[in-house]
């Protein structure tokens, strides 16, 4: 059902985002050269970081890192790319019906893993009303730079997380370099990102994210910069956070392992 711009904004959905991403849906799972190929390239990098984080909080043991069922039993909320392959119980949400339809079509033939994932067409604000204190991990990766109200997303994430649960945030910093590298170079010169995907005023600094999370009884445990190699198509950790960053925080100070 089509919604007005006001109705979308009331759901914390940017109307331009809804309109621009729908035409990309049909090629979303083209990992080689589709519109989301850079996001797919980020999967291995995300997984390594999140394993580091879950080990640091005692949720996983170091020896579990290379186990195919390492995440079995863990409940994860996010935009699922390959977490279900590690046996996690994954809930993937997106307010865009076209993207969810393509995701369901992609998972349906994969009988060995399709029972590990549920796809829902809704926002996290809507989701948190039904799943309070439910998840072990919320993956907020490349999300905050696409919504009008970033705090609303983080508040909802805090509601769905169990005490002691982790949130993983990755996004662009709000600097000249993030604007130049992501928008000018990424979208207009190199065209490795669909043009119009990002807006500088939507970027958010790690300090702002950390401050919001602190208000919600989270403690930031890790902050790392990362960069993308266009030749190898690999992401890697870097000390510089001026372009993009990955942040890990844990809900409930009393559950932290120092």
mmCIF file with all atom_site columns, N, CA and C in Angstrom, residues 94-165:
data_model
loop_
_atom_site.group_PDB
_atom_site.id
_atom_site.type_symbol
_atom_site.label_atom_id
_atom_site.label_alt_id
_atom_site.label_comp_id
_atom_site.label_asym_id
_atom_site.label_entity_id
_atom_site.label_seq_id
_atom_site.pdbx_PDB_ins_code
_atom_site.Cartn_x
_atom_site.Cartn_y
_atom_site.Cartn_z
_atom_site.occupancy
_atom_site.B_iso_or_equiv
_atom_site.pdbx_formal_charge
_atom_site.auth_seq_id
_atom_site.auth_comp_id
_atom_site.auth_asym_id
_atom_site.auth_atom_id
_atom_site.pdbx_PDB_model_num
ATOM 1   N N  . UNK A 1 94  ? 13.038 -4.644  7.276  1.00 0.00 ? 94  UNK A N  1
ATOM 2   C CA . UNK A 1 94  ? 13.212 -3.498  6.395  1.00 0.00 ? 94  UNK A CA 1
ATOM 3   C C  . UNK A 1 94  ? 11.822 -2.995  6.046  1.00 0.00 ? 94  UNK A C  1
ATOM 4   N N  . UNK A 1 95  ? 11.597 -1.692  6.053  1.00 0.00 ? 95  UNK A N  1
ATOM 5   C CA . UNK A 1 95  ? 10.278 -1.176  5.719  1.00 0.00 ? 95  UNK A CA 1
ATOM 6   C C  . UNK A 1 95  ? 9.974  -1.204  4.222  1.00 0.00 ? 95  UNK A C  1
ATOM 7   N N  . UNK A 1 96  ? 10.989 -1.539  3.415  1.00 0.00 ? 96  UNK A N  1
ATOM 8   C CA . UNK A 1 96  ? 10.807 -1.569  1.965  1.00 0.00 ? 96  UNK A CA 1
ATOM 9   C C  . UNK A 1 96  ? 10.297 -2.945  1.532  1.00 0.00 ? 96  UNK A C  1
ATOM 10  N N  . UNK A 1 97  ? 9.065  -3.004  1.071  1.00 0.00 ? 97  UNK A N  1
ATOM 11  C CA . UNK A 1 97  ? 8.444  -4.273  0.689  1.00 0.00 ? 97  UNK A CA 1
ATOM 12  C C  . UNK A 1 97  ? 9.194  -4.966  -0.438 1.00 0.00 ? 97  UNK A C  1
ATOM 13  N N  . UNK A 1 98  ? 9.735  -4.199  -1.370 1.00 0.00 ? 98  UNK A N  1
ATOM 14  C CA . UNK A 1 98  ? 10.437 -4.789  -2.511 1.00 0.00 ? 98  UNK A CA 1
ATOM 15  C C  . UNK A 1 98  ? 11.711 -5.496  -2.073 1.00 0.00 ? 98  UNK A C  1
ATOM 16  N N  . UNK A 1 99  ? 12.452 -4.880  -1.166 1.00 0.00 ? 99  UNK A N  1
ATOM 17  C CA . UNK A 1 99  ? 13.686 -5.501  -0.682 1.00 0.00 ? 99  UNK A CA 1
ATOM 18  C C  . UNK A 1 99  ? 13.398 -6.775  0.114  1.00 0.00 ? 99  UNK A C  1
ATOM 19  N N  . UNK A 1 100 ? 12.352 -6.757  0.922  1.00 0.00 ? 100 UNK A N  1
ATOM 20  C CA . UNK A 1 100 ? 11.991 -7.938  1.690  1.00 0.00 ? 100 UNK A CA 1
ATOM 21  C C  . UNK A 1 100 ? 11.517 -9.057  0.768  1.00 0.00 ? 100 UNK A C  1
ATOM 22  N N  . UNK A 1 101 ? 10.762 -8.705  -0.260 1.00 0.00 ? 101 UNK A N  1
ATOM 23  C CA . UNK A 1 101 ? 10.270 -9.720  -1.204 1.00 0.00 ? 101 UNK A CA 1
ATOM 24  C C  . UNK A 1 101 ? 11.432 -10.412 -1.907 1.00 0.00 ? 101 UNK A C  1
ATOM 25  N N  . UNK A 1 102 ? 12.433 -9.647  -2.305 1.00 0.00 ? 102 UNK A N  1
ATOM 26  C CA . UNK A 1 102 ? 13.604 -10.215 -2.969 1.00 0.00 ? 102 UNK A CA 1
ATOM 27  C C  . UNK A 1 102 ? 14.401 -11.085 -1.994 1.00 0.00 ? 102 UNK A C  1
ATOM 28  N N  . UNK A 1 103 ? 14.508 -10.650 -0.742 1.00 0.00 ? 103 UNK A N  1
ATOM 29  C CA . UNK A 1 103 ? 15.224 -11.438 0.269  1.00 0.00 ? 103 UNK A CA 1
ATOM 30  C C  . UNK A 1 103 ? 14.534 -12.783 0.491  1.00 0.00 ? 103 UNK A C  1
ATOM 31  N N  . UNK A 1 104 ? 13.206 -12.774 0.567  1.00 0.00 ? 104 UNK A N  1
ATOM 32  C CA . UNK A 1 104 ? 12.460 -14.022 0.762  1.00 0.00 ? 104 UNK A CA 1
ATOM 33  C C  . UNK A 1 104 ? 12.638 -14.950 -0.440 1.00 0.00 ? 104 UNK A C  1
ATOM 34  N N  . UNK A 1 105 ? 12.631 -14.367 -1.614 1.00 0.00 ? 105 UNK A N  1
ATOM 35  C CA . UNK A 1 105 ? 12.823 -15.163 -2.839 1.00 0.00 ? 105 UNK A CA 1
ATOM 36  C C  . UNK A 1 105 ? 14.210 -15.791 -2.859 1.00 0.00 ? 105 UNK A C  1
ATOM 37  N N  . UNK A 1 106 ? 15.193 -15.053 -2.369 1.00 0.00 ? 106 UNK A N  1
ATOM 38  C CA . UNK A 1 106 ? 16.572 -15.531 -2.367 1.00 0.00 ? 106 UNK A CA 1
ATOM 39  C C  . UNK A 1 106 ? 16.761 -16.689 -1.391 1.00 0.00 ? 106 UNK A C  1
ATOM 40  N N  . UNK A 1 107 ? 16.104 -16.626 -0.234 1.00 0.00 ? 107 UNK A N  1
ATOM 41  C CA . UNK A 1 107 ? 16.320 -17.635 0.803  1.00 0.00 ? 107 UNK A CA 1
ATOM 42  C C  . UNK A 1 107 ? 15.489 -18.895 0.587  1.00 0.00 ? 107 UNK A C  1
ATOM 43  N N  . UNK A 1 108 ? 14.385 -18.792 -0.125 1.00 0.00 ? 108 UNK A N  1
ATOM 44  C CA . UNK A 1 108 ? 13.436 -19.892 -0.232 1.00 0.00 ? 108 UNK A CA 1
ATOM 45  C C  . UNK A 1 108 ? 14.053 -21.193 -0.748 1.00 0.00 ? 108 UNK A C  1
ATOM 46  N N  . UNK A 1 109 ? 14.882 -21.194 -1.788 1.00 0.00 ? 109 UNK A N  1
ATOM 47  C CA . UNK A 1 109 ? 15.444 -22.464 -2.288 1.00 0.00 ? 109 UNK A CA 1
ATOM 48  C C  . UNK A 1 109 ? 16.489 -23.088 -1.369 1.00 0.00 ? 109 UNK A C  1
ATOM 49  N N  . UNK A 1 110 ? 16.967 -22.347 -0.389 1.00 0.00 ? 110 UNK A N  1
ATOM 50  C CA . UNK A 1 110 ? 18.065 -22.811 0.467  1.00 0.00 ? 110 UNK A CA 1
ATOM 51  C C  . UNK A 1 110 ? 17.492 -23.525 1.696  1.00 0.00 ? 110 UNK A C  1
ATOM 52  N N  . UNK A 1 111 ? 17.091 -24.770 1.490  1.00 0.00 ? 111 UNK A N  1
ATOM 53  C CA . UNK A 1 111 ? 16.347 -25.512 2.500  1.00 0.00 ? 111 UNK A CA 1
ATOM 54  C C  . UNK A 1 111 ? 17.139 -25.744 3.785  1.00 0.00 ? 111 UNK A C  1
ATOM 55  N N  . UNK A 1 112 ? 18.468 -25.788 3.675  1.00 0.00 ? 112 UNK A N  1
ATOM 56  C CA . UNK A 1 112 ? 19.278 -26.092 4.855  1.00 0.00 ? 112 UNK A CA 1
ATOM 57  C C  . UNK A 1 112 ? 19.389 -24.915 5.814  1.00 0.00 ? 112 UNK A C  1
ATOM 58  N N  . UNK A 1 113 ? 19.076 -23.712 5.344  1.00 0.00 ? 113 UNK A N  1
ATOM 59  C CA . UNK A 1 113 ? 19.262 -22.537 6.209  1.00 0.00 ? 113 UNK A CA 1
ATOM 60  C C  . UNK A 1 113 ? 18.030 -21.655 6.316  1.00 0.00 ? 113 UNK A C  1
ATOM 61  N N  . UNK A 1 114 ? 17.031 -21.875 5.474  1.00 0.00 ? 114 UNK A N  1
ATOM 62  C CA . UNK A 1 114 ? 15.908 -20.938 5.442  1.00 0.00 ? 114 UNK A CA 1
ATOM 63  C C  . UNK A 1 114 ? 15.114 -20.901 6.748  1.00 0.00 ? 114 UNK A C  1
ATOM 64  N N  . UNK A 1 115 ? 15.177 -21.983 7.533  1.00 0.00 ? 115 UNK A N  1
ATOM 65  C CA . UNK A 1 115 ? 14.452 -21.996 8.803  1.00 0.00 ? 115 UNK A CA 1
ATOM 66  C C  . UNK A 1 115 ? 15.128 -21.140 9.865  1.00 0.00 ? 115 UNK A C  1
ATOM 67  N N  . UNK A 1 116 ? 16.343 -20.670 9.569  1.00 0.00 ? 116 UNK A N  1
ATOM 68  C CA . UNK A 1 116 ? 17.078 -19.851 10.536 1.00 0.00 ? 116 UNK A CA 1
ATOM 69  C C  . UNK A 1 116 ? 16.763 -18.364 10.429 1.00 0.00 ? 116 UNK A C  1
ATOM 70  N N  . UNK A 1 117 ? 15.960 -17.978 9.445  1.00 0.00 ? 117 UNK A N  1
ATOM 71  C CA . UNK A 1 117 ? 15.747 -16.550 9.218  1.00 0.00 ? 117 UNK A CA 1
ATOM 72  C C  . UNK A 1 117 ? 14.278 -16.235 9.001  1.00 0.00 ? 117 UNK A C  1
ATOM 73  N N  . UNK A 1 118 ? 13.879 -15.101 9.534  1.00 0.00 ? 118 UNK A N  1
ATOM 74  C CA . UNK A 1 118 ? 12.532 -14.572 9.333  1.00 0.00 ? 118 UNK A CA 1
ATOM 75  C C  . UNK A 1 118 ? 12.681 -13.159 8.780  1.00 0.00 ? 118 UNK A C  1
ATOM 76  N N  . UNK A 1 119 ? 11.934 -12.846 7.728  1.00 0.00 ? 119 UNK A N  1
ATOM 77  C CA . UNK A 1 119 ? 11.951 -11.513 7.148  1.00 0.00 ? 119 UNK A CA 1
ATOM 78  C C  . UNK A 1 119 ? 10.634 -10.804 7.443  1.00 0.00 ? 119 UNK A C  1
ATOM 79  N N  . UNK A 1 120 ? 10.721 -9.566  7.900  1.00 0.00 ? 120 UNK A N  1
ATOM 80  C CA . UNK A 1 120 ? 9.530  -8.798  8.235  1.00 0.00 ? 120 UNK A CA 1
ATOM 81  C C  . UNK A 1 120 ? 9.605  -7.412  7.608  1.00 0.00 ? 120 UNK A C  1
ATOM 82  N N  . UNK A 1 121 ? 8.491  -6.962  7.056  1.00 0.00 ? 121 UNK A N  1
ATOM 83  C CA . UNK A 1 121 ? 8.420  -5.630  6.462  1.00 0.00 ? 121 UNK A CA 1
ATOM 84  C C  . UNK A 1 121 ? 7.953  -4.650  7.522  1.00 0.00 ? 121 UNK A C  1
ATOM 85  N N  . UNK A 1 122 ? 8.893  -4.113  8.269  1.00 0.00 ? 122 UNK A N  1
ATOM 86  C CA . UNK A 1 122 ? 8.562  -3.153  9.311  1.00 0.00 ? 122 UNK A CA 1
ATOM 87  C C  . UNK A 1 122 ? 9.817  -2.432  9.769  1.00 0.00 ? 122 UNK A C  1
ATOM 88  N N  . UNK A 1 123 ? 9.619  -1.368  10.528 1.00 0.00 ? 123 UNK A N  1
ATOM 89  C CA . UNK A 1 123 ? 10.738 -0.628  11.094 1.00 0.00 ? 123 UNK A CA 1
ATOM 90  C C  . UNK A 1 123 ? 11.113 -1.232  12.448 1.00 0.00 ? 123 UNK A C  1
ATOM 91  N N  . UNK A 1 124 ? 12.278 -0.882  12.944 1.00 0.00 ? 124 UNK A N  1
ATOM 92  C CA . UNK A 1 124 ? 12.683 -1.403  14.252 1.00 0.00 ? 124 UNK A CA 1
ATOM 93  C C  . UNK A 1 124 ? 11.816 -0.804  15.357 1.00 0.00 ? 124 UNK A C  1
ATOM 94  N N  . UNK A 1 125 ? 11.318 0.425   15.128 1.00 0.00 ? 125 UNK A N  1
ATOM 95  C CA . UNK A 1 125 ? 10.418 1.029   16.119 1.00 0.00 ? 125 UNK A CA 1
ATOM 96  C C  . UNK A 1 125 ? 9.136  0.214   16.241 1.00 0.00 ? 125 UNK A C  1
ATOM 97  N N  . UNK A 1 126 ? 8.631  -0.279  15.124 1.00 0.00 ? 126 UNK A N  1
ATOM 98  C CA . UNK A 1 126 ? 7.434  -1.122  15.151 1.00 0.00 ? 126 UNK A CA 1
ATOM 99  C C  . UNK A 1 126 ? 7.754  -2.498  15.739 1.00 0.00 ? 126 UNK A C  1
ATOM 100 N N  . UNK A 1 127 ? 8.934  -2.992  15.409 1.00 0.00 ? 127 UNK A N  1
ATOM 101 C CA . UNK A 1 127 ? 9.341  -4.322  15.863 1.00 0.00 ? 127 UNK A CA 1
ATOM 102 C C  . UNK A 1 127 ? 9.522  -4.378  17.380 1.00 0.00 ? 127 UNK A C  1
ATOM 103 N N  . UNK A 1 128 ? 10.046 -3.300  17.964 1.00 0.00 ? 128 UNK A N  1
ATOM 104 C CA . UNK A 1 128 ? 10.355 -3.327  19.397 1.00 0.00 ? 128 UNK A CA 1
ATOM 105 C C  . UNK A 1 128 ? 9.103  -3.385  20.255 1.00 0.00 ? 128 UNK A C  1
ATOM 106 N N  . UNK A 1 129 ? 7.968  -3.021  19.692 1.00 0.00 ? 129 UNK A N  1
ATOM 107 C CA . UNK A 1 129 ? 6.720  -3.092  20.456 1.00 0.00 ? 129 UNK A CA 1
ATOM 108 C C  . UNK A 1 129 ? 6.309  -4.545  20.719 1.00 0.00 ? 129 UNK A C  1
ATOM 109 N N  . UNK A 1 130 ? 6.818  -5.461  19.912 1.00 0.00 ? 130 UNK A N  1
ATOM 110 C CA . UNK A 1 130 ? 6.432  -6.873  20.034 1.00 0.00 ? 130 UNK A CA 1
ATOM 111 C C  . UNK A 1 130 ? 7.545  -7.753  20.593 1.00 0.00 ? 130 UNK A C  1
ATOM 112 N N  . UNK A 1 131 ? 8.791  -7.272  20.535 1.00 0.00 ? 131 UNK A N  1
ATOM 113 C CA . UNK A 1 131 ? 9.932  -8.109  20.926 1.00 0.00 ? 131 UNK A CA 1
ATOM 114 C C  . UNK A 1 131 ? 10.830 -7.358  21.910 1.00 0.00 ? 131 UNK A C  1
ATOM 115 N N  . UNK A 1 132 ? 10.334 -7.150  23.105 1.00 0.00 ? 132 UNK A N  1
ATOM 116 C CA . UNK A 1 132 ? 11.104 -6.462  24.132 1.00 0.00 ? 132 UNK A CA 1
ATOM 117 C C  . UNK A 1 132 ? 12.076 -7.429  24.815 1.00 0.00 ? 132 UNK A C  1
ATOM 118 N N  . UNK A 1 133 ? 13.327 -6.966  25.041 1.00 0.00 ? 133 UNK A N  1
ATOM 119 C CA . UNK A 1 133 ? 14.350 -7.780  25.735 1.00 0.00 ? 133 UNK A CA 1
ATOM 120 C C  . UNK A 1 133 ? 14.467 -9.175  25.128 1.00 0.00 ? 133 UNK A C  1
ATOM 121 N N  . UNK A 1 134 ? 14.563 -9.244  23.819 1.00 0.00 ? 134 UNK A N  1
ATOM 122 C CA . UNK A 1 134 ? 14.482 -10.524 23.114 1.00 0.00 ? 134 UNK A CA 1
ATOM 123 C C  . UNK A 1 134 ? 15.800 -10.940 22.459 1.00 0.00 ? 134 UNK A C  1
ATOM 124 N N  . UNK A 1 135 ? 16.557 -9.982  21.923 1.00 0.00 ? 135 UNK A N  1
ATOM 125 C CA . UNK A 1 135 ? 17.728 -10.305 21.098 1.00 0.00 ? 135 UNK A CA 1
ATOM 126 C C  . UNK A 1 135 ? 19.043 -10.249 21.868 1.00 0.00 ? 135 UNK A C  1
ATOM 127 N N  . UNK A 1 136 ? 19.994 -11.070 21.407 1.00 0.00 ? 136 UNK A N  1
ATOM 128 C CA . UNK A 1 136 ? 21.348 -11.057 21.954 1.00 0.00 ? 136 UNK A CA 1
ATOM 129 C C  . UNK A 1 136 ? 22.229 -10.033 21.249 1.00 0.00 ? 136 UNK A C  1
ATOM 130 N N  . UNK A 1 137 ? 21.883 -9.737  19.999 1.00 0.00 ? 137 UNK A N  1
ATOM 131 C CA . UNK A 1 137 ? 22.706 -8.843  19.189 1.00 0.00 ? 137 UNK A CA 1
ATOM 132 C C  . UNK A 1 137 ? 21.822 -8.096  18.199 1.00 0.00 ? 137 UNK A C  1
ATOM 133 N N  . UNK A 1 138 ? 22.044 -6.781  18.095 1.00 0.00 ? 138 UNK A N  1
ATOM 134 C CA . UNK A 1 138 ? 21.406 -5.968  17.070 1.00 0.00 ? 138 UNK A CA 1
ATOM 135 C C  . UNK A 1 138 ? 22.497 -5.442  16.151 1.00 0.00 ? 138 UNK A C  1
ATOM 136 N N  . UNK A 1 139 ? 22.352 -5.713  14.857 1.00 0.00 ? 139 UNK A N  1
ATOM 137 C CA . UNK A 1 139 ? 23.314 -5.233  13.859 1.00 0.00 ? 139 UNK A CA 1
ATOM 138 C C  . UNK A 1 139 ? 22.708 -4.013  13.177 1.00 0.00 ? 139 UNK A C  1
ATOM 139 N N  . UNK A 1 140 ? 23.286 -2.855  13.471 1.00 0.00 ? 140 UNK A N  1
ATOM 140 C CA . UNK A 1 140 ? 22.812 -1.593  12.902 1.00 0.00 ? 140 UNK A CA 1
ATOM 141 C C  . UNK A 1 140 ? 23.878 -1.114  11.919 1.00 0.00 ? 140 UNK A C  1
ATOM 142 N N  . UNK A 1 141 ? 23.998 -1.844  10.845 1.00 0.00 ? 141 UNK A N  1
ATOM 143 C CA . UNK A 1 141 ? 25.083 -1.626  9.883  1.00 0.00 ? 141 UNK A CA 1
ATOM 144 C C  . UNK A 1 141 ? 24.560 -0.913  8.641  1.00 0.00 ? 141 UNK A C  1
ATOM 145 N N  . UNK A 1 142 ? 25.117 0.265   8.371  1.00 0.00 ? 142 UNK A N  1
ATOM 146 C CA . UNK A 1 142 ? 24.689 1.089   7.232  1.00 0.00 ? 142 UNK A CA 1
ATOM 147 C C  . UNK A 1 142 ? 23.195 1.390   7.316  1.00 0.00 ? 142 UNK A C  1
ATOM 148 N N  . UNK A 1 143 ? 22.756 1.778   8.499  1.00 0.00 ? 143 UNK A N  1
ATOM 149 C CA . UNK A 1 143 ? 21.352 2.111   8.742  1.00 0.00 ? 143 UNK A CA 1
ATOM 150 C C  . UNK A 1 143 ? 21.193 3.564   9.180  1.00 0.00 ? 143 UNK A C  1
ATOM 151 N N  . UNK A 1 144 ? 22.009 4.010   10.130 1.00 0.00 ? 144 UNK A N  1
ATOM 152 C CA . UNK A 1 144 ? 21.817 5.335   10.724 1.00 0.00 ? 144 UNK A CA 1
ATOM 153 C C  . UNK A 1 144 ? 21.930 6.461   9.706  1.00 0.00 ? 144 UNK A C  1
ATOM 154 N N  . UNK A 1 145 ? 22.676 6.248   8.637  1.00 0.00 ? 145 UNK A N  1
ATOM 155 C CA . UNK A 1 145 ? 22.819 7.289   7.623  1.00 0.00 ? 145 UNK A CA 1
ATOM 156 C C  . UNK A 1 145 ? 21.678 7.272   6.606  1.00 0.00 ? 145 UNK A C  1
ATOM 157 N N  . UNK A 1 146 ? 20.622 6.511   6.898  1.00 0.00 ? 146 UNK A N  1
ATOM 158 C CA . UNK A 1 146 ? 19.499 6.431   5.966  1.00 0.00 ? 146 UNK A CA 1
ATOM 159 C C  . UNK A 1 146 ? 18.153 6.717   6.624  1.00 0.00 ? 146 UNK A C  1
ATOM 160 N N  . UNK A 1 147 ? 18.153 7.215   7.855  1.00 0.00 ? 147 UNK A N  1
ATOM 161 C CA . UNK A 1 147 ? 16.887 7.480   8.549  1.00 0.00 ? 147 UNK A CA 1
ATOM 162 C C  . UNK A 1 147 ? 16.874 8.918   9.087  1.00 0.00 ? 147 UNK A C  1
ATOM 163 N N  . UNK A 1 148 ? 15.682 9.520   9.181  1.00 0.00 ? 148 UNK A N  1
ATOM 164 C CA . UNK A 1 148 ? 15.591 10.903  9.669  1.00 0.00 ? 148 UNK A CA 1
ATOM 165 C C  . UNK A 1 148 ? 15.954 11.038  11.143 1.00 0.00 ? 148 UNK A C  1
ATOM 166 N N  . UNK A 1 149 ? 15.552 10.062  11.972 1.00 0.00 ? 149 UNK A N  1
ATOM 167 C CA . UNK A 1 149 ? 15.744 10.149  13.413 1.00 0.00 ? 149 UNK A CA 1
ATOM 168 C C  . UNK A 1 149 ? 16.627 9.002   13.883 1.00 0.00 ? 149 UNK A C  1
ATOM 169 N N  . UNK A 1 150 ? 17.922 9.290   14.018 1.00 0.00 ? 150 UNK A N  1
ATOM 170 C CA . UNK A 1 150 ? 18.877 8.244   14.395 1.00 0.00 ? 150 UNK A CA 1
ATOM 171 C C  . UNK A 1 150 ? 18.667 7.801   15.839 1.00 0.00 ? 150 UNK A C  1
ATOM 172 N N  . UNK A 1 151 ? 18.326 8.739   16.723 1.00 0.00 ? 151 UNK A N  1
ATOM 173 C CA . UNK A 1 151 ? 18.120 8.379   18.133 1.00 0.00 ? 151 UNK A CA 1
ATOM 174 C C  . UNK A 1 151 ? 16.964 7.393   18.273 1.00 0.00 ? 151 UNK A C  1
ATOM 175 N N  . UNK A 1 152 ? 15.920 7.571   17.476 1.00 0.00 ? 152 UNK A N  1
ATOM 176 C CA . UNK A 1 152 ? 14.769 6.668   17.525 1.00 0.00 ? 152 UNK A CA 1
ATOM 177 C C  . UNK A 1 152 ? 15.185 5.230   17.247 1.00 0.00 ? 152 UNK A C  1
ATOM 178 N N  . UNK A 1 153 ? 16.097 5.053   16.293 1.00 0.00 ? 153 UNK A N  1
ATOM 179 C CA . UNK A 1 153 ? 16.601 3.716   15.961 1.00 0.00 ? 153 UNK A CA 1
ATOM 180 C C  . UNK A 1 153 ? 17.327 3.111   17.159 1.00 0.00 ? 153 UNK A C  1
ATOM 181 N N  . UNK A 1 154 ? 18.179 3.901   17.799 1.00 0.00 ? 154 UNK A N  1
ATOM 182 C CA . UNK A 1 154 ? 18.976 3.396   18.913 1.00 0.00 ? 154 UNK A CA 1
ATOM 183 C C  . UNK A 1 154 ? 18.109 3.127   20.148 1.00 0.00 ? 154 UNK A C  1
ATOM 184 N N  . UNK A 1 155 ? 17.092 3.943   20.360 1.00 0.00 ? 155 UNK A N  1
ATOM 185 C CA . UNK A 1 155 ? 16.160 3.701   21.465 1.00 0.00 ? 155 UNK A CA 1
ATOM 186 C C  . UNK A 1 155 ? 15.436 2.377   21.251 1.00 0.00 ? 155 UNK A C  1
ATOM 187 N N  . UNK A 1 156 ? 14.968 2.152   20.018 1.00 0.00 ? 156 UNK A N  1
ATOM 188 C CA . UNK A 1 156 ? 14.276 0.896   19.707 1.00 0.00 ? 156 UNK A CA 1
ATOM 189 C C  . UNK A 1 156 ? 15.218 -0.294  19.860 1.00 0.00 ? 156 UNK A C  1
ATOM 190 N N  . UNK A 1 157 ? 16.473 -0.115  19.450 1.00 0.00 ? 157 UNK A N  1
ATOM 191 C CA . UNK A 1 157 ? 17.462 -1.195  19.593 1.00 0.00 ? 157 UNK A CA 1
ATOM 192 C C  . UNK A 1 157 ? 17.662 -1.544  21.062 1.00 0.00 ? 157 UNK A C  1
ATOM 193 N N  . UNK A 1 158 ? 17.686 -0.536  21.919 1.00 0.00 ? 158 UNK A N  1
ATOM 194 C CA . UNK A 1 158 ? 17.873 -0.798  23.352 1.00 0.00 ? 158 UNK A CA 1
ATOM 195 C C  . UNK A 1 158 ? 16.685 -1.567  23.925 1.00 0.00 ? 158 UNK A C  1
ATOM 196 N N  . UNK A 1 159 ? 15.506 -1.346  23.368 1.00 0.00 ? 159 UNK A N  1
ATOM 197 C CA . UNK A 1 159 ? 14.311 -2.031  23.865 1.00 0.00 ? 159 UNK A CA 1
ATOM 198 C C  . UNK A 1 159 ? 14.301 -3.511  23.481 1.00 0.00 ? 159 UNK A C  1
ATOM 199 N N  . UNK A 1 160 ? 14.772 -3.824  22.282 1.00 0.00 ? 160 UNK A N  1
ATOM 200 C CA . UNK A 1 160 ? 14.714 -5.225  21.841 1.00 0.00 ? 160 UNK A CA 1
ATOM 201 C C  . UNK A 1 160 ? 15.861 -6.061  22.391 1.00 0.00 ? 160 UNK A C  1
ATOM 202 N N  . UNK A 1 161 ? 16.929 -5.410  22.847 1.00 0.00 ? 161 UNK A N  1
ATOM 203 C CA . UNK A 1 161 ? 18.094 -6.145  23.345 1.00 0.00 ? 161 UNK A CA 1
ATOM 204 C C  . UNK A 1 161 ? 17.893 -6.631  24.775 1.00 0.00 ? 161 UNK A C  1
ATOM 205 N N  . UNK A 1 162 ? 18.386 -7.841  25.020 1.00 0.00 ? 162 UNK A N  1
ATOM 206 C CA . UNK A 1 162 ? 18.444 -8.346  26.392 1.00 0.00 ? 162 UNK A CA 1
ATOM 207 C C  . UNK A 1 162 ? 19.486 -7.542  27.178 1.00 0.00 ? 162 UNK A C  1
ATOM 208 N N  . UNK A 1 163 ? 19.375 -7.560  28.491 1.00 0.00 ? 163 UNK A N  1
ATOM 209 C CA . UNK A 1 163 ? 20.412 -6.954  29.306 1.00 0.00 ? 163 UNK A CA 1
ATOM 210 C C  . UNK A 1 163 ? 21.709 -7.733  29.098 1.00 0.00 ? 163 UNK A C  1
ATOM 211 N N  . UNK A 1 164 ? 22.786 -7.020  28.800 1.00 0.00 ? 164 UNK A N  1
ATOM 212 C CA . UNK A 1 164 ? 24.045 -7.673  28.481 1.00 0.00 ? 164 UNK A CA 1
ATOM 213 C C  . UNK A 1 164 ? 24.219 -7.925  26.995 1.00 0.00 ? 164 UNK A C  1
ATOM 214 N N  . UNK A 1 165 ? 23.186 -7.599  26.209 1.00 0.00 ? 165 UNK A N  1
ATOM 215 C CA . UNK A 1 165 ? 23.265 -7.778  24.761 1.00 0.00 ? 165 UNK A CA 1
ATOM 216 C C  . UNK A 1 165 ? 24.110 -6.704  24.098 1.00 0.00 ? 165 UNK A C  1
#
